[in-house]
Amino acid sequence: KEKDKVLEEEPKKLLREMGPLEEKAMRRSQKAQPTSDQKQQEKSNSMDDEEVTKILSNDALRSILLDPKMQQVMEECASDGGGAGKLRYYMMHDDFGPKLRVLMNAGLLKVA
């Protein structure tokens, strides 16, 4: 019985927590959006897929983007209420600052 209990708990360890941005992206991708020009949409999708594949092939970027805490930080910074002040705060943060700079250098995060 003890062995069965360990085996049941094993798969749970493999699951990771999904961050808020990842959840939104999953919901959006599940909703079908009809378009008037399917060829243009397919071309755009293939370019987007290539760009996403390129970004996700970079281990550092993938790790940062899939980190639920970083997703929460980016969500806070993108919010209308005081996002710029929060970005300044997080840019000086010991853990989040370097990660935000990596995203900026990769062109994935821009400051207006």
Coordinates of N, CA and C in Angstrom, one line a residue:
K1 N 0.8 -1.2 0.0 CA 0.0 0.0 0.0 C 0.9 1.3 0.0
E2 N 2.0 1.2 0.7 CA 2.8 2.4 0.8 C 3.4 2.7 -0.6
K3 N 3.8 1.7 -1.3 CA 4.3 1.8 -2.7 C 3.3 2.5 -3.6
D4 N 2.0 2.0 -3.5 CA 0.9 2.6 -4.3 C 0.7 4.0 -4.0
K5 N 0.8 4.4 -2.7 CA 0.6 5.8 -2.3 C 1.7 6.7 -3.0
V6 N 3.0 6.2 -3.0 CA 4.1 6.9 -3.6 C 3.8 7.1 -5.1
L7 N 3.4 6.0 -5.7 CA 3.1 6.1 -7.2 C 2.0 7.1 -7.5
E8 N 1.0 7.1 -6.6 CA -0.1 8.1 -6.9 C 0.4 9.5 -6.7
E9 N 1.3 9.8 -5.8 CA 1.8 11.1 -5.6 C 2.8 11.6 -6.6
E10 N 3.5 10.6 -7.2 CA 4.5 10.9 -8.2 C 4.1 11.9 -9.3
P11 N 3.0 11.5 -10.0 CA 2.5 12.4 -11.1 C 2.2 13.8 -10.7
K12 N 1.7 14.0 -9.5 CA 1.4 15.3 -9.0 C 2.6 16.2 -8.9
K13 N 3.8 15.7 -8.6 CA 5.0 16.4 -8.6 C 5.4 17.0 -9.9
L14 N 5.1 16.3 -11.0 CA 5.5 16.6 -12.3 C 4.7 17.8 -12.9
L15 N 3.5 18.1 -12.3 CA 2.7 19.2 -12.7 C 3.2 20.5 -12.2
R16 N 3.2 21.5 -13.0 CA 3.6 22.8 -12.5 C 2.5 23.8 -12.5
E17 N 2.6 24.8 -11.7 CA 1.5 25.8 -11.5 C 1.5 26.7 -12.8
M18 N 0.4 27.0 -13.3 CA 0.2 27.8 -14.5 C 0.0 29.3 -14.0
G19 N 0.8 30.2 -14.5 CA 0.7 31.6 -14.2 C -0.5 32.2 -14.8
P20 N -0.8 33.5 -14.4 CA -2.0 34.1 -14.9 C -1.9 34.5 -16.4
L21 N -0.7 34.8 -16.9 CA -0.6 35.1 -18.3 C -0.7 33.9 -19.2
E22 N -0.2 32.8 -18.7 CA -0.3 31.5 -19.4 C -1.7 31.1 -19.4
E23 N -2.5 31.3 -18.3 CA -3.9 30.9 -18.3 C -4.7 31.7 -19.3
K24 N -4.4 33.0 -19.4 CA -5.1 33.9 -20.4 C -4.8 33.4 -21.8
A25 N -3.5 33.1 -22.0 CA -3.1 32.7 -23.4 C -3.8 31.4 -23.8
M26 N -3.9 30.5 -22.8 CA -4.6 29.2 -23.1 C -6.1 29.4 -23.4
R27 N -6.7 30.3 -22.6 CA -8.2 30.6 -22.9 C -8.3 31.2 -24.2
R28 N -7.5 32.2 -24.6 CA -7.6 32.8 -25.9 C -7.4 31.8 -27.0
S29 N -6.4 30.9 -26.9 CA -6.1 30.0 -28.0 C -7.3 29.0 -28.1
Q30 N -8.0 28.7 -27.1 CA -9.1 27.8 -27.2 C -10.3 28.4 -27.8
K31 N -10.4 29.7 -27.9 CA -11.6 30.3 -28.5 C -11.2 30.5 -30.0
A32 N -12.1 30.0 -30.9 CA -11.9 30.2 -32.3 C -12.3 31.6 -32.7
Q33 N -11.4 32.2 -33.5 CA -11.7 33.6 -34.0 C -11.8 33.5 -35.5
P34 N -13.0 33.6 -36.0 CA -13.2 33.6 -37.4 C -12.6 34.8 -38.1
T35 N -11.9 34.6 -39.2 CA -11.3 35.7 -40.0 C -11.8 35.8 -41.4
S36 N -11.8 37.0 -42.0 CA -12.3 37.1 -43.3 C -11.3 36.6 -44.4
D37 N -10.0 36.7 -44.0 CA -9.0 36.3 -45.0 C -8.1 35.2 -44.4
Q38 N -8.5 33.9 -44.7 CA -7.8 32.8 -44.0 C -6.4 32.7 -44.4
K39 N -6.0 33.0 -45.7 CA -4.6 32.9 -46.1 C -3.7 33.8 -45.3
Q40 N -4.2 35.0 -45.2 CA -3.4 36.0 -44.4 C -3.3 35.6 -43.0
Q41 N -4.3 35.0 -42.4 CA -4.3 34.5 -41.0 C -3.3 33.4 -40.9
E42 N -3.3 32.5 -41.8 CA -2.4 31.3 -41.8 C -1.0 31.7 -41.9
K43 N -0.7 32.7 -42.8 CA 0.6 33.2 -42.9 C 1.1 33.9 -41.6
S44 N 0.2 34.7 -41.1 CA 0.5 35.4 -39.8 C 0.8 34.4 -38.7
N45 N -0.1 33.3 -38.7 CA 0.1 32.3 -37.6 C 1.4 31.6 -37.8
S46 N 1.8 31.3 -39.0 CA 3.1 30.5 -39.2 C 4.3 31.4 -38.8
M47 N 4.2 32.7 -39.1 CA 5.2 33.6 -38.6 C 5.2 33.7 -37.1
D48 N 4.1 33.8 -36.5 CA 4.0 33.8 -35.0 C 4.5 32.6 -34.4
D49 N 4.2 31.4 -35.0 CA 4.6 30.1 -34.5 C 6.2 30.1 -34.6
E50 N 6.7 30.6 -35.7 CA 8.2 30.6 -35.8 C 8.8 31.4 -34.7
E51 N 8.2 32.6 -34.5 CA 8.8 33.5 -33.5 C 8.6 32.9 -32.1
V52 N 7.5 32.3 -31.8 CA 7.3 31.7 -30.5 C 8.3 30.5 -30.3
T53 N 8.5 29.7 -31.3 CA 9.4 28.6 -31.3 C 10.8 29.1 -31.0
K54 N 11.2 30.2 -31.6 CA 12.5 30.8 -31.4 C 12.7 31.3 -30.0
I55 N 11.7 31.9 -29.5 CA 11.7 32.4 -28.1 C 11.8 31.3 -27.1
L56 N 10.9 30.3 -27.3 CA 10.8 29.2 -26.3 C 12.0 28.3 -26.4
S57 N 12.8 28.3 -27.5 CA 14.0 27.5 -27.6 C 15.1 28.1 -26.8
N58 N 15.0 29.4 -26.4 CA 16.0 30.0 -25.5 C 15.6 29.6 -24.0
D59 N 16.4 28.8 -23.4 CA 16.1 28.3 -22.0 C 15.9 29.4 -21.0
A60 N 16.7 30.5 -21.1 CA 16.5 31.6 -20.1 C 15.2 32.3 -20.3
L61 N 14.9 32.6 -21.5 CA 13.6 33.3 -21.8 C 12.4 32.4 -21.4
R62 N 12.5 31.1 -21.8 CA 11.4 30.2 -21.5 C 11.2 30.1 -20.0
S63 N 12.3 30.0 -19.2 CA 12.2 29.9 -17.8 C 11.5 31.2 -17.2
I64 N 11.9 32.3 -17.7 CA 11.4 33.6 -17.1 C 9.9 33.7 -17.5
L65 N 9.6 33.4 -18.7 CA 8.2 33.6 -19.2 C 7.2 32.6 -18.6
L66 N 7.7 31.4 -18.2 CA 6.8 30.4 -17.6 C 6.8 30.5 -16.1
D67 N 7.6 31.3 -15.5 CA 7.6 31.5 -14.0 C 6.4 32.2 -13.6
P68 N 5.5 31.5 -12.8 CA 4.3 32.2 -12.3 C 4.5 33.5 -11.6
K69 N 5.6 33.6 -10.8 CA 5.8 34.9 -10.1 C 6.2 36.0 -11.1
M70 N 6.9 35.6 -12.1 CA 7.3 36.7 -13.1 C 6.0 37.1 -13.9
Q71 N 5.2 36.1 -14.2 CA 3.9 36.4 -14.9 C 3.1 37.4 -14.0
Q72 N 3.1 37.2 -12.7 CA 2.3 38.1 -11.9 C 2.9 39.5 -11.9
V73 N 4.3 39.5 -11.8 CA 4.9 40.8 -11.9 C 4.6 41.6 -13.2
M74 N 4.7 40.8 -14.3 CA 4.4 41.5 -15.6 C 2.9 41.9 -15.7
E75 N 2.0 41.1 -15.1 CA 0.6 41.5 -15.1 C 0.4 42.8 -14.3
E76 N 1.1 42.9 -13.1 CA 1.0 44.1 -12.3 C 1.5 45.3 -13.0
C77 N 2.6 45.1 -13.7 CA 3.3 46.2 -14.4 C 2.4 46.7 -15.6
A78 N 1.7 45.7 -16.2 CA 0.9 46.1 -17.4 C -0.5 46.7 -17.0
S79 N -0.8 46.6 -15.7 CA -2.1 47.2 -15.3 C -2.2 48.7 -15.4
D80 N -3.4 49.2 -15.6 CA -3.5 50.6 -15.8 C -3.2 51.4 -14.5
G81 N -3.5 50.9 -13.4 CA -3.3 51.7 -12.1 C -1.9 51.6 -11.6
G82 N -1.0 52.5 -12.0 CA 0.3 52.6 -11.4 C 1.3 51.6 -11.9
G83 N 1.1 51.1 -13.1 CA 2.0 50.1 -13.7 C 3.5 50.6 -13.8
A84 N 3.6 51.9 -14.2 CA 5.0 52.4 -14.4 C 5.8 52.4 -13.0
G85 N 5.1 52.8 -12.0 CA 5.7 52.8 -10.7 C 6.1 51.4 -10.2
K86 N 5.2 50.5 -10.5 CA 5.5 49.1 -10.1 C 6.7 48.6 -10.9
L87 N 6.7 49.0 -12.2 CA 7.9 48.5 -13.1 C 9.2 49.0 -12.5
R88 N 9.2 50.3 -12.1 CA 10.4 50.9 -11.5 C 10.8 50.1 -10.3
Y89 N 9.8 49.8 -9.4 CA 10.1 49.0 -8.2 C 10.7 47.7 -8.6
Y90 N 10.1 47.0 -9.5 CA 10.5 45.6 -9.8 C 11.9 45.6 -10.6
M91 N 12.2 46.7 -11.3 CA 13.4 46.8 -12.0 C 14.6 46.9 -11.0
M92 N 14.3 47.5 -9.8 CA 15.3 47.6 -8.8 C 15.4 46.3 -7.8
H93 N 14.4 45.5 -8.0 CA 14.3 44.3 -7.1 C 15.4 43.3 -7.5
D94 N 16.0 42.7 -6.4 CA 17.2 41.8 -6.6 C 16.8 40.6 -7.5
D95 N 15.6 40.0 -7.4 CA 15.3 38.8 -8.1 C 14.7 39.2 -9.5
F96 N 13.7 40.1 -9.5 CA 13.0 40.4 -10.7 C 13.7 41.3 -11.7
G97 N 14.5 42.3 -11.2 CA 15.1 43.2 -12.0 C 16.0 42.6 -13.2
P98 N 16.9 41.7 -12.8 CA 17.7 41.1 -13.9 C 16.8 40.3 -14.9
K99 N 15.8 39.7 -14.4 CA 14.9 38.9 -15.4 C 14.1 39.9 -16.3
L100 N 13.7 41.0 -15.7 CA 13.0 42.0 -16.6 C 13.9 42.6 -17.6
R101 N 15.2 42.8 -17.2 CA 16.2 43.3 -18.2 C 16.5 42.3 -19.3
V102 N 16.5 41.0 -19.0 CA 16.6 40.0 -20.0 C 15.5 40.0 -21.0
L103 N 14.3 40.2 -20.5 CA 13.1 40.3 -21.4 C 13.2 41.6 -22.3
M104 N 13.7 42.7 -21.7 CA 13.8 43.9 -22.4 C 14.8 43.7 -23.5
N105 N 16.0 43.1 -23.2 CA 17.0 42.9 -24.2 C 16.6 42.0 -25.3
A106 N 15.7 41.1 -25.0 CA 15.2 40.2 -26.1 C 14.0 40.9 -26.9
G107 N 13.6 42.1 -26.5 CA 12.5 42.8 -27.2 C 11.1 42.3 -26.8
L108 N 11.0 41.5 -25.7 CA 9.7 41.0 -25.2 C 9.1 41.9 -24.2
L109 N 9.8 42.9 -23.7 CA 9.2 43.9 -22.8 C 9.7 45.2 -23.2
K110 N 8.8 46.2 -23.3 CA 9.1 47.5 -23.7 C 8.5 48.5 -22.7
V111 N 9.2 49.6 -22.5 CA 8.8 50.6 -21.6 C 8.4 51.8 -22.5
A112 N 7.2 52.3 -22.3 CA 6.7 53.5 -23.1 C 7.3 54.8 -22.6

